[in-house]
Coordinates of C-alpha atoms and ligand atoms in Angstrom, one line a residue:
M1 CA 0.0 0.0 0.0
H2 CA 1.3 3.5 -0.9
S3 CA -0.2 6.9 -0.6
R4 CA 0.0 7.5 -4.3
T5 CA -1.9 4.3 -4.8
V6 CA -5.6 4.8 -5.0
L7 CA -6.9 3.4 -1.7
S8 CA -10.2 1.9 -1.0
I9 CA -11.4 3.5 2.2
G10 CA -14.6 2.6 4.0
C11 CA -16.0 4.4 7.1
I12 CA -18.5 2.8 9.5
G13 CA -20.4 5.7 11.2
C14 CA -20.5 8.9 9.1
G15 CA -21.5 11.4 11.7
N16 CA -19.4 14.4 12.8
M17 CA -16.0 12.7 12.8
G18 CA -16.5 10.0 10.2
G19 CA -18.2 12.5 7.9
A20 CA -15.4 15.1 8.3
I21 CA -12.7 12.5 7.6
L22 CA -14.4 11.2 4.5
A23 CA -15.2 14.7 3.3
G24 CA -11.5 15.6 3.8
F25 CA -10.3 12.6 1.8
A26 CA -12.9 13.3 -0.9
E27 CA -11.7 16.9 -1.3
R28 CA -7.9 16.2 -1.2
A29 CA -7.3 12.8 -2.8
S30 CA -8.7 10.5 -5.4
H31 CA -9.2 7.4 -3.2
T32 CA -12.3 5.3 -3.6
L33 CA -14.5 6.1 -0.6
Y34 CA -17.3 4.2 1.0
G35 CA -19.5 5.1 3.9
Y36 CA -22.1 3.3 6.0
D37 CA -24.3 4.9 8.6
L38 CA -27.5 3.8 10.2
D39 CA -28.8 7.3 9.6
R40 CA -29.1 7.5 5.8
E41 CA -29.5 11.3 6.0
R42 CA -25.9 11.5 7.2
M43 CA -24.8 10.1 3.9
R44 CA -26.5 12.7 1.7
P45 CA -23.8 15.4 1.8
L46 CA -21.0 12.8 1.5
I47 CA -22.6 11.2 -1.6
A48 CA -22.6 14.7 -3.2
K49 CA -18.8 14.7 -2.6
G50 CA -18.3 11.3 -4.3
V51 CA -18.5 8.9 -1.4
R52 CA -20.4 5.7 -2.2
A53 CA -23.1 4.8 0.3
V54 CA -23.0 1.1 1.2
A55 CA -26.1 -0.8 2.3
D56 CA -24.5 -2.7 5.1
M57 CA -21.2 -2.8 6.9
I58 CA -20.2 -6.3 5.9
S59 CA -20.2 -5.2 2.2
L60 CA -18.1 -2.2 3.2
V61 CA -15.6 -4.3 5.1
R62 CA -15.3 -6.8 2.2
G63 CA -14.8 -4.0 -0.4
A64 CA -12.4 -1.7 1.5
T65 CA -8.7 -2.1 2.2
M66 CA -8.8 0.5 5.0
V67 CA -11.8 0.4 7.4
I68 CA -12.4 3.4 9.7
I69 CA -14.6 2.9 12.7
A70 CA -16.2 6.3 13.7
L71 CA -18.9 5.2 16.1
K72 CA -19.6 6.2 19.7
P73 CA -17.1 4.3 21.9
H74 CA -19.7 2.0 23.5
L75 CA -20.6 0.6 20.1
V76 CA -17.1 -0.2 18.9
E77 CA -16.6 -3.6 20.5
Q78 CA -20.0 -5.0 19.3
V79 CA -19.4 -3.8 15.7
L80 CA -15.8 -5.2 15.6
R81 CA -17.2 -8.5 16.7
E82 CA -19.6 -8.4 13.8
I83 CA -17.1 -7.5 11.2
K84 CA -14.2 -9.6 12.4
P85 CA -15.0 -12.7 10.3
H86 CA -14.8 -10.5 7.2
L87 CA -11.6 -8.7 7.9
K88 CA -8.6 -9.8 5.7
S89 CA -5.1 -9.8 6.9
E90 CA -4.2 -7.0 4.4
T91 CA -7.1 -4.9 5.7
L92 CA -6.1 -2.0 7.9
L93 CA -8.5 -1.2 10.7
L94 CA -8.6 2.3 12.2
S95 CA -10.7 3.5 15.1
V96 CA -11.3 7.2 16.1
A97 CA -13.3 6.2 19.2
A98 CA -12.2 8.2 22.2
G99 CA -11.0 6.1 25.2
V100 CA -10.9 2.8 23.3
S101 CA -7.3 1.7 23.7
L102 CA -5.1 -0.1 21.2
D103 CA -5.2 -3.2 23.3
S104 CA -9.0 -3.3 23.3
L105 CA -9.1 -2.9 19.6
K106 CA -6.5 -5.6 19.1
Q107 CA -8.4 -8.0 21.4
A108 CA -11.7 -7.3 19.6
V109 CA -10.2 -8.2 16.2
D110 CA -8.0 -11.0 17.7
G111 CA -5.2 -10.6 15.1
A112 CA -7.4 -10.7 12.1
C113 CA -5.7 -7.5 10.7
P114 CA -3.5 -4.7 12.0
V115 CA -5.2 -1.8 13.9
V116 CA -4.5 1.9 14.3
R117 CA -5.9 4.1 17.0
V118 CA -6.7 7.6 15.9
M119 CA -7.7 10.7 18.0
P120 CA -9.0 13.6 16.0
N121 CA -10.3 17.0 17.1
T122 CA -13.2 19.1 15.8
P123 CA -11.3 21.5 13.5
A124 CA -11.3 18.3 11.4
L125 CA -14.7 19.6 10.3
V126 CA -13.0 22.4 8.4
G127 CA -9.9 20.4 7.3
A128 CA -7.7 21.8 10.0
G129 CA -7.9 18.9 12.5
M130 CA -5.2 17.3 14.5
Y131 CA -4.9 13.5 14.3
A132 CA -2.9 11.5 16.9
L133 CA -2.1 8.1 15.4
C134 CA -1.0 5.1 17.4
L135 CA 1.1 2.9 15.1
D136 CA 2.2 0.6 17.9
D137 CA 0.6 -2.6 16.6
P138 CA 3.5 -4.9 15.6
A139 CA 1.4 -6.3 12.8
L140 CA 1.6 -2.9 10.9
K141 CA 4.1 -2.9 8.0
M142 CA 6.4 0.2 7.6
E143 CA 4.6 1.0 4.3
Q144 CA 1.2 1.0 6.0
K145 CA 2.5 3.3 8.8
K146 CA 3.8 5.7 6.1
T147 CA 0.5 5.5 4.2
V148 CA -1.6 6.3 7.3
M149 CA 0.6 9.2 8.3
E150 CA 0.5 10.7 4.8
L151 CA -3.2 10.1 4.5
F152 CA -4.1 11.9 7.7
G153 CA -1.4 14.5 7.1
S154 CA -3.2 15.3 3.8
I155 CA -6.3 16.4 5.7
G156 CA -4.8 18.0 8.8
T157 CA -1.8 17.6 11.1
A158 CA -0.9 14.0 11.8
V159 CA 1.2 13.1 14.9
E160 CA 2.4 9.7 15.8
L161 CA 1.9 8.9 19.5
P162 CA 2.2 5.8 21.7
D163 CA -1.0 4.5 23.1
E164 CA -0.2 5.6 26.7
K165 CA 0.0 9.2 25.5
F166 CA -3.5 9.2 24.1
N167 CA -5.3 10.3 27.3
A168 CA -2.9 13.3 27.5
F169 CA -3.4 14.2 23.9
T170 CA -7.2 13.9 24.4
A171 CA -7.2 16.1 27.5
V172 CA -5.1 18.9 25.8
F173 CA -5.9 18.8 22.1
G174 CA -9.0 16.7 21.8
A175 CA -10.8 18.8 24.4
G176 CA -8.7 21.8 23.3
P177 CA -11.2 23.4 20.9
A178 CA -13.6 23.7 23.9
Y179 CA -11.0 25.5 25.9
V180 CA -10.3 27.9 23.0
F181 CA -14.0 28.6 22.5
Y182 CA -14.4 29.2 26.2
M183 CA -11.6 31.9 26.0
M184 CA -13.2 33.3 22.8
Q185 CA -16.6 33.6 24.5
S186 CA -15.0 35.3 27.5
L187 CA -13.2 37.9 25.3
T188 CA -16.4 38.4 23.4
Q189 CA -18.3 39.0 26.7
A190 CA -15.6 41.5 27.7
A191 CA -15.8 43.4 24.4
V192 CA -19.6 43.6 24.7
T193 CA -19.1 44.9 28.3
L194 CA -17.0 47.7 26.7
G195 CA -19.7 48.6 24.2
F196 CA -19.1 46.4 21.1
T197 CA -22.2 44.6 19.7
K198 CA -22.0 40.8 20.2
T199 CA -21.8 40.2 16.4
E200 CA -19.0 42.6 16.0
A201 CA -17.2 41.4 19.1
A202 CA -17.4 37.7 18.0
R203 CA -16.2 38.5 14.5
L204 CA -13.2 40.4 15.8
V205 CA -12.4 37.7 18.4
N206 CA -12.3 35.2 15.5
V207 CA -9.9 37.4 13.7
L208 CA -7.8 37.8 16.9
F209 CA -7.4 34.1 17.4
A210 CA -6.7 33.3 13.8
G211 CA -4.2 36.1 13.6
S212 CA -2.5 35.2 16.8
A213 CA -2.2 31.5 15.8
K214 CA -0.8 32.6 12.4
L215 CA 1.8 34.8 14.1
A216 CA 2.8 31.9 16.5
Q217 CA 3.0 29.4 13.7
G218 CA 5.2 31.7 11.6
T219 CA 7.9 32.4 14.1
E220 CA 10.5 30.6 16.1
A221 CA 9.6 32.8 19.1
D222 CA 7.9 30.9 22.0
H223 CA 4.5 32.0 23.4
A224 CA 6.1 33.8 26.3
A225 CA 8.2 36.0 23.9
L226 CA 5.1 36.7 21.8
Q227 CA 3.2 37.7 24.9
D228 CA 6.1 40.0 25.9
M229 CA 5.9 41.7 22.5
V230 CA 2.4 43.0 23.5
C231 CA 3.3 44.0 27.1
S232 CA 5.0 47.4 26.8
P233 CA 6.6 48.6 30.1
G234 CA 4.0 50.5 32.1
G235 CA 1.4 49.8 29.4
V236 CA -2.1 48.5 29.2
T237 CA -1.6 44.8 28.4
I238 CA 0.8 44.1 31.4
C239 CA -2.0 45.3 33.7
G240 CA -4.4 42.7 32.2
I241 CA -1.7 40.0 32.4
N242 CA -0.9 40.9 36.1
Y243 CA -4.6 40.6 36.9
M244 CA -4.7 37.1 35.3
D245 CA -1.6 36.1 37.2
R246 CA -3.0 37.3 40.6
R247 CA -6.1 35.2 39.9
G248 CA -4.0 32.2 39.1
M249 CA -5.4 31.8 35.5
R250 CA -2.4 29.7 34.4
G251 CA -2.7 27.3 37.2
C252 CA -6.5 27.1 36.6
I253 CA -6.0 26.2 33.0
V254 CA -3.4 23.5 33.9
D255 CA -5.8 22.1 36.6
A256 CA -8.7 22.1 34.0
V257 CA -6.6 20.0 31.6
L258 CA -5.5 17.6 34.5
A259 CA -9.2 17.2 35.5
A260 CA -10.0 16.2 31.9
Y261 CA -7.1 13.8 31.9
M262 CA -8.2 12.1 35.1
R263 CA -11.7 11.8 33.6
G264 CA -10.2 10.2 30.5
L265 CA -8.4 7.6 32.7
D266 CA -11.7 6.8 34.4
L267 CA -13.6 6.4 31.1
E268 CA -11.0 4.2 29.7
K269 CA -11.7 1.7 32.5
I270 CA -15.4 1.8 31.6
V271 CA -15.4 1.5 27.8
Ligands
NAP301 N1 -16.9 14.7 17.7 C1 -15.7 14.9 18.3 O1 -15.3 16.0 18.7 C2 -14.8 13.8 18.4 C3 -13.4 14.0 18.7 C4 -12.6 12.9 18.9 C5 -13.0 11.7 18.7 N2 -14.4 11.5 18.5 C6 -14.8 10.1 18.4 O2 -15.4 9.9 17.2 C7 -16.4 8.9 17.3 C8 -17.7 9.3 16.6 O3 -18.1 10.5 17.2 P1 -19.1 11.5 16.4 O4 -19.1 12.8 17.2 O5 -18.7 11.5 15.0 O6 -20.5 10.7 16.6 P2 -21.8 10.9 15.7 O7 -21.9 12.2 15.1 O8 -23.0 10.5 16.6 O9 -21.7 9.8 14.5 C9 -21.8 8.4 14.7 C10 -22.8 8.0 13.6 O10 -22.8 6.6 13.6 C11 -24.1 6.1 13.4 N3 -24.2 4.7 13.9 C12 -24.5 4.3 15.1 N4 -24.4 2.9 15.1 C13 -24.0 2.5 13.9 C14 -23.7 1.3 13.3 N5 -23.9 0.1 14.0 N6 -23.4 1.3 12.0 C15 -23.3 2.4 11.3 N7 -23.5 3.6 11.8 C16 -23.9 3.7 13.1 C17 -24.9 7.1 14.2 O11 -26.2 7.0 13.8 P3 -27.4 7.3 14.9 O12 -27.2 8.7 15.3 O13 -28.6 7.0 14.2 O14 -27.1 6.4 16.1 C18 -24.2 8.4 13.8 O15 -24.7 8.9 12.6 C19 -16.7 8.7 18.8 O16 -16.1 7.5 19.2 C20 -15.9 9.8 19.5 O17 -15.3 9.4 20.7 C21 -15.2 12.5 18.3

């Protein structure tokens, strides 16, 4: 399997995440794409992008060389049990289900084919997602690892991570968009307090975040140096930063992520 080869990719569950991934592949590459979802309406926008709707998941598994499971975590084990007899050793199985470890996936397919655990985040919906990929299954060939990294790299940012780092990745970057939107909402609220309309404030806050991210991505300077650039001695910004420091904002953000991390560990025991 090679990235320049046309792949045959099937996705079981074409909701938010499965739909975003298939839509990304449809826009950026010429692979043959299949989708299966219990909710037929979910398939409509994907069919318009060239994804073929499959009537049942067994046909999808038989036809695809790469099968992506994008179902709610509690459904994964049951579905894997159903498709297992139809998996071929050359099939590559990927799961984006949060909290379902590589070991659970491997156990469920019982060596029928290699498995890859993937953790995306919601900017995937606009082709700007992050994908943590666990390529620890010894059954994976080098070429398959390369193909998967390139494939997800073509629709966002792909990072290879060992399974034991997935909870940390989820707590920071999987949950991350919610933290960012929380900060965006708070700044919008502050702008409204100072007399901007909510629409105007929200639009400008979007520009602020996009611009700041672009600035950070385009420089070697770290975040602290970029913050210092705005904090002139005796100026306005340093007073705002001092207030946040006095209130322990940084510690609060670190603790929020740790709380999410602990919850992730608990959920992993349940799934
Ligand atoms: N959304 C995120 O931000 C995010 C981030 C990282 C990881 N994930 C992971 O991605 C996975 C999918 O999440 P999601 O937000 O995309 O869920 P979703 O929008 O609910 O999509 C799942 C889809 O699968 C369908 N479905 C249920 N059982 C099925 C079956 N047996 N065969 C085929 N289709 C079936 C559902 O239909 P019904 O609605 O009719 O049941 C639904 O349309 C989850 O495991 C989640 O942990 C999500």
